[in-house]
Short mmCIF file of C-alpha atoms in Angstrom, two decimals:
data_model
loop_
_atom_site.label_atom_id
_atom_site.label_comp_id
_atom_site.label_asym_id
_atom_site.label_seq_id
_atom_site.Cartn_x
_atom_site.Cartn_y
_atom_site.Cartn_z
CA UNK I 254 23.74 12.54 -0.76
CA UNK I 255 24.35 8.88 -1.79
CA UNK I 256 27.95 7.73 -2.72
CA UNK I 257 26.47 6.94 -6.32
CA UNK I 258 24.73 10.49 -6.71
CA UNK I 259 23.99 10.64 -10.82
CA UNK I 260 22.15 12.91 -12.77
CA UNK I 261 18.43 11.11 -13.41
CA UNK I 262 17.65 9.69 -16.04
CA UNK I 263 14.57 11.27 -17.62
CA UNK I 264 11.35 9.21 -18.47
CA UNK I 265 12.35 7.35 -21.17
CA UNK I 266 16.37 6.58 -20.26
CA UNK I 267 14.71 5.38 -17.19
CA UNK I 268 12.00 3.20 -19.43
CA UNK I 269 15.18 1.94 -21.14
CA UNK I 270 17.39 0.79 -18.39
CA UNK I 271 14.50 -0.37 -16.03
CA UNK I 272 13.93 -3.06 -19.21
CA UNK I 273 17.62 -4.01 -19.78
CA UNK I 274 18.57 -5.03 -16.70
CA UNK I 275 15.05 -6.79 -16.22
CA UNK I 276 13.41 -4.89 -13.48
CA UNK I 277 10.49 -4.38 -16.03
CA UNK I 278 9.60 -5.14 -19.75
CA UNK I 279 9.96 -9.60 -19.65
CA UNK I 280 11.19 -10.17 -16.20
CA UNK I 281 12.82 -13.07 -14.62
CA UNK I 282 10.39 -14.24 -12.50
CA UNK I 283 8.20 -17.19 -14.46
CA UNK I 284 4.80 -17.22 -14.82
CA UNK I 285 4.65 -20.47 -13.11
CA UNK I 286 5.34 -18.56 -9.85
CA UNK I 287 3.14 -15.84 -10.46
CA UNK I 288 0.66 -18.24 -10.50
CA UNK I 289 1.09 -20.12 -7.70
CA UNK I 290 1.41 -17.16 -5.55
CA UNK I 291 -1.92 -16.14 -6.54
CA UNK I 292 -3.31 -18.92 -6.08
CA UNK I 293 -1.85 -20.05 -2.71
CA UNK I 294 -2.79 -15.92 -1.20
CA UNK I 295 -7.20 -16.80 -2.73
CA UNK I 296 -6.75 -19.96 -1.10
CA UNK I 297 -5.85 -18.26 2.24
CA UNK I 298 -2.38 -18.91 2.70
CA UNK I 299 -1.33 -15.62 5.07
CA UNK I 300 2.57 -16.22 4.11
CA UNK I 301 1.33 -14.87 1.30
CA UNK I 302 -0.89 -11.97 2.17
CA UNK I 303 1.98 -10.14 4.02
CA UNK I 304 0.45 -8.49 6.87
CA UNK I 305 -2.40 -7.05 5.40
CA UNK I 306 -5.95 -8.75 6.37
CA UNK I 307 -7.47 -10.01 3.11
CA UNK I 308 -10.99 -11.78 3.97
CA UNK I 309 -12.47 -13.45 1.80
CA UNK I 310 -12.16 -10.51 -0.33
CA UNK I 311 -10.00 -12.08 -3.02
CA UNK I 312 -10.87 -15.73 -2.91
CA UNK I 313 -10.89 -16.30 -6.88
CA UNK I 314 -7.29 -16.35 -8.21
CA UNK I 315 -8.89 -14.39 -11.74
CA UNK I 316 -9.54 -11.40 -9.71
CA UNK I 317 -5.98 -11.62 -8.54
CA UNK I 318 -4.92 -11.50 -11.68
CA UNK I 319 -6.84 -9.01 -13.01
CA UNK I 320 -5.41 -6.60 -10.71
CA UNK I 321 -1.97 -7.46 -11.17
CA UNK I 322 -2.52 -6.66 -14.74
CA UNK I 323 -4.30 -3.62 -14.32
CA UNK I 324 -1.10 -2.34 -11.19
CA UNK I 325 1.82 -4.32 -12.48
CA UNK I 326 1.59 -5.63 -15.70
CA UNK I 327 1.76 -9.47 -15.97
CA UNK I 328 -0.20 -11.20 -19.06
CA UNK I 329 -3.81 -10.40 -18.35
CA UNK I 330 -4.62 -13.76 -20.31
CA UNK I 331 -5.71 -16.24 -17.92
CA UNK I 332 -4.62 -18.85 -20.71
CA UNK I 333 -0.94 -18.10 -20.42
CA UNK I 334 0.35 -20.37 -17.62
CA UNK I 335 3.54 -20.59 -18.14
CA UNK I 336 6.76 -19.28 -19.51
CA UNK I 337 7.65 -15.69 -19.38
CA UNK I 338 5.65 -12.72 -17.35
CA UNK I 339 6.04 -9.44 -17.60
CA UNK I 340 6.33 -5.65 -15.05
CA UNK I 341 5.08 -3.00 -17.46
CA UNK I 342 7.86 -0.32 -16.79
CA UNK I 343 5.11 2.32 -17.49
CA UNK I 344 3.61 1.66 -14.45
CA UNK I 345 6.46 1.24 -12.36
CA UNK I 346 7.83 4.63 -13.56
CA UNK I 347 4.21 6.00 -13.05
CA UNK I 348 4.03 4.17 -9.40
CA UNK I 349 7.16 6.02 -8.74
CA UNK I 350 5.90 9.31 -9.62
CA UNK I 351 3.62 8.55 -7.07
CA UNK I 352 5.74 7.20 -4.57
CA UNK I 353 7.86 10.52 -5.06
CA UNK I 354 5.13 12.85 -4.59
CA UNK I 355 4.69 11.33 -0.91
CA UNK I 356 7.78 11.68 -0.34
CA UNK I 357 8.05 15.58 -1.19
CA UNK I 358 4.64 15.89 0.85
CA UNK I 359 6.83 14.22 3.78
CA UNK I 360 9.76 16.38 2.98
CA UNK I 361 7.43 19.46 3.16
CA UNK I 362 5.83 18.37 6.41
CA UNK I 363 9.47 17.47 8.41
CA UNK I 364 7.15 14.73 9.03
CA UNK I 365 8.56 11.17 10.71
CA UNK I 366 9.17 8.56 8.32
CA UNK I 367 9.98 4.88 8.74
CA UNK I 368 12.33 2.64 6.20
CA UNK I 369 12.61 -0.32 6.05
CA UNK I 370 12.86 -3.91 3.64
CA UNK I 371 13.09 -7.59 3.74
CA UNK I 372 15.30 -7.36 0.66
CA UNK I 373 18.58 -5.91 1.83
CA UNK I 374 20.49 -7.89 -0.90
CA UNK I 375 19.17 -5.40 -3.45
CA UNK I 376 17.26 -2.68 -2.21
CA UNK I 377 19.31 -1.40 1.01
CA UNK I 378 21.07 0.71 -0.81
CA UNK I 379 17.35 2.79 -2.24
CA UNK I 380 16.16 2.71 1.08
CA UNK I 381 19.23 4.20 2.17
CA UNK I 382 19.30 7.27 -0.31
CA UNK I 383 16.08 7.57 0.66
CA UNK I 384 15.63 8.08 4.10
CA UNK I 385 19.63 9.94 3.49
CA UNK I 386 17.38 12.42 1.63
CA UNK I 387 14.70 13.02 4.05
CA UNK I 388 16.62 13.29 6.81
CA UNK I 389 18.51 16.11 4.91
CA UNK I 390 14.93 18.06 4.60
CA UNK I 391 14.52 17.55 8.10
CA UNK I 392 12.28 14.78 8.49
CA UNK I 393 12.55 12.94 11.76
CA UNK I 394 13.91 8.96 10.19
CA UNK I 395 12.67 6.85 12.77
CA UNK I 396 15.61 4.92 15.09
CA UNK I 397 13.82 1.41 15.98
CA UNK I 398 14.43 0.85 20.25
CA UNK I 399 17.31 -1.31 20.22
CA UNK I 400 16.46 -5.70 20.97
CA UNK I 401 13.74 -5.26 18.81
CA UNK I 402 12.65 -9.04 18.57
CA UNK I 403 11.42 -11.62 16.57
CA UNK I 404 11.02 -15.28 16.91
CA UNK I 405 13.07 -15.07 13.28
CA UNK I 406 16.07 -12.45 14.81
CA UNK I 407 16.78 -9.08 15.75
CA UNK I 408 15.50 -6.21 14.31
CA UNK I 409 18.72 -4.07 13.63
CA UNK I 410 19.52 -0.49 10.72
CA UNK I 411 21.69 0.82 8.39
CA UNK I 412 21.55 3.91 7.29
CA UNK I 413 18.30 4.72 8.64
CA UNK I 414 16.75 1.34 7.47
CA UNK I 415 15.10 -1.70 8.94
CA UNK I 416 16.36 -4.58 8.27
CA UNK I 417 16.14 -8.71 9.48
CA UNK I 418 19.17 -10.08 11.22
CA UNK I 419 19.97 -14.00 11.80
CA UNK I 420 22.55 -15.43 12.77
CA UNK I 421 24.66 -12.54 12.30
CA UNK I 422 23.77 -12.04 8.46
CA UNK I 423 20.47 -10.01 6.95
CA UNK I 424 18.12 -11.88 5.92
CA UNK I 425 15.48 -12.19 3.09
CA UNK I 426 12.47 -12.01 5.08
CA UNK I 427 8.46 -11.81 3.74
CA UNK I 428 7.22 -11.81 7.36
CA UNK I 429 5.18 -8.82 8.55
CA UNK I 430 5.82 -9.54 12.35
CA UNK I 431 9.42 -7.45 11.73
CA UNK I 432 7.64 -4.37 11.77
CA UNK I 433 5.00 -5.38 14.13
CA UNK I 434 7.51 -6.24 16.89
CA UNK I 435 9.05 -2.46 15.92
CA UNK I 436 5.77 -0.75 15.99
CA UNK I 437 5.22 -2.05 19.27
CA UNK I 438 8.71 -1.51 21.13
CA UNK I 439 8.19 2.35 19.95
CA UNK I 440 4.34 2.18 21.54
CA UNK I 441 6.39 0.72 24.64
CA UNK I 442 9.09 3.06 24.63
CA UNK I 443 6.31 6.37 24.27
CA UNK I 444 7.24 7.05 21.09
CA UNK I 445 4.80 8.34 18.20
CA UNK I 446 4.28 5.70 15.23
CA UNK I 447 5.36 6.91 11.73
CA UNK I 448 3.41 9.24 9.41
CA UNK I 449 4.85 7.09 6.67
CA UNK I 450 6.26 4.00 6.25
CA UNK I 451 8.81 3.34 2.53
CA UNK I 452 9.31 -0.46 2.72
CA UNK I 453 8.40 -3.67 0.65
CA UNK I 454 7.02 -7.08 1.66
CA UNK I 455 5.87 -7.77 4.62
CA UNK I 456 7.11 -4.13 6.96
CA UNK I 457 5.18 -2.52 3.62
CA UNK I 458 1.69 -4.44 4.09
CA UNK I 459 1.53 -5.02 8.29
CA UNK I 460 2.43 -1.18 8.43
CA UNK I 461 -0.53 -0.42 6.06
CA UNK I 462 -2.88 -2.77 7.90
CA UNK I 463 -2.15 -0.76 11.07
CA UNK I 464 -3.64 2.61 9.41
CA UNK I 465 -0.25 3.81 8.39
CA UNK I 466 0.21 5.83 5.00
CA UNK I 467 2.24 3.77 3.12
CA UNK I 468 4.40 3.57 0.00
CA UNK I 469 5.67 -0.13 -1.14
CA UNK I 470 7.61 -2.03 -3.80
CA UNK I 471 6.68 -4.77 -4.73
CA UNK I 472 7.22 -8.02 -7.36
CA UNK I 473 4.77 -9.63 -9.70
CA UNK I 474 5.04 -12.64 -7.31
CA UNK I 475 3.80 -10.39 -3.91
CA UNK I 476 0.60 -10.26 -4.88
CA UNK I 477 -0.92 -8.48 -1.98
CA UNK I 478 0.75 -5.11 -1.50
CA UNK I 479 -0.85 -4.68 -4.38
CA UNK I 480 -4.40 -5.87 -3.86
CA UNK I 481 -3.56 -3.33 -0.96
CA UNK I 482 -3.22 -0.37 -2.95
CA UNK I 483 -5.98 -1.39 -5.21
CA UNK I 484 -7.97 -0.97 -1.40
CA UNK I 485 -6.40 2.16 -0.60
CA UNK I 486 -4.60 0.19 2.37
CA UNK I 487 -1.43 1.13 0.86
CA UNK I 488 -0.73 4.85 -0.67
CA UNK I 489 1.40 3.29 -3.61
CA UNK I 490 2.44 -0.25 -4.82
CA UNK I 491 5.55 0.67 -7.49
CA UNK I 492 6.24 -2.95 -8.87
CA UNK I 493 9.12 -3.82 -10.29
CA UNK I 494 11.66 -6.78 -9.84
CA UNK I 495 13.30 -6.46 -6.13
CA UNK I 496 15.95 -8.99 -7.16
CA UNK I 497 17.50 -8.28 -9.89
CA UNK I 498 21.33 -9.74 -10.74
CA UNK I 499 23.36 -6.13 -9.40
CA UNK I 500 22.09 -4.30 -6.59
CA UNK I 501 23.72 -1.11 -8.54
CA UNK I 502 20.65 -1.78 -11.70
CA UNK I 503 18.33 0.08 -8.72
CA UNK I 504 20.51 3.16 -8.83
CA UNK I 505 18.79 5.24 -11.99
CA UNK I 506 15.53 4.02 -10.79
CA UNK I 507 16.50 5.65 -7.14
CA UNK I 508 17.84 8.61 -8.93
CA UNK I 509 14.78 9.41 -10.89
CA UNK I 510 12.47 8.97 -7.87
CA UNK I 511 14.95 11.01 -5.39
CA UNK I 512 14.68 13.77 -8.39
CA UNK I 513 10.88 13.69 -8.94
CA UNK I 514 10.50 14.11 -5.33
CA UNK I 515 12.37 17.61 -5.12
CA UNK I 516 9.88 20.48 -4.13
CA UNK I 517 8.56 22.10 -7.68
CA UNK I 518 8.66 18.94 -9.29
CA UNK I 519 4.75 18.29 -9.26
#
């Protein structure tokens, strides 16, 4: 079990924790930043597509805002242009419950699972705890072939979680290129692709676009994964601030997710 293992919070306790730590509720990402990203996605800037192929389906930023209000809980008023924006903690917990169901099915089927993060400074421990739990349940946690490179750096793994390393440091990346390289190297090595990917940023978007069952985690300024969920390209997208002031703040969320993924908790 993870070194921080503790009793999982109840749903109300988790909601309170999410709001207090600003993982949800009144988040640190300003409204201006959110709307700027929605506009850039709608204008076809592929950096904000996170590995998904959105075509011309989301050219109206108001359509993007509507999905983000529904699935993430940002303010739905298009005239709210500056200041505070929000993530609905109830939507976060609801998505965690759906993600837990996917983890439970993977464990019951002893499936092949790949974990990855573009936010290693915040989410590495969470993904690592999930990977360890599924490994102990009999899942095959995908090992990235050695020498998996992208133009940005090299893909490494810690505790079963893939991340990008550059200049001897783990790298924050939105790019889909690392996941593309991993899947290509698995194919070249004669290995099967994952049955399930649990990831964020371009790692999740690219996997979902390739038809791999994917659970993603996304911030309110990263709309692509929510659009992917709305189009059934991703199975689940969990809304949360993906880099709050201390990575320990994600521990109760992780404990809740692990408890909800246990057999018999449907």
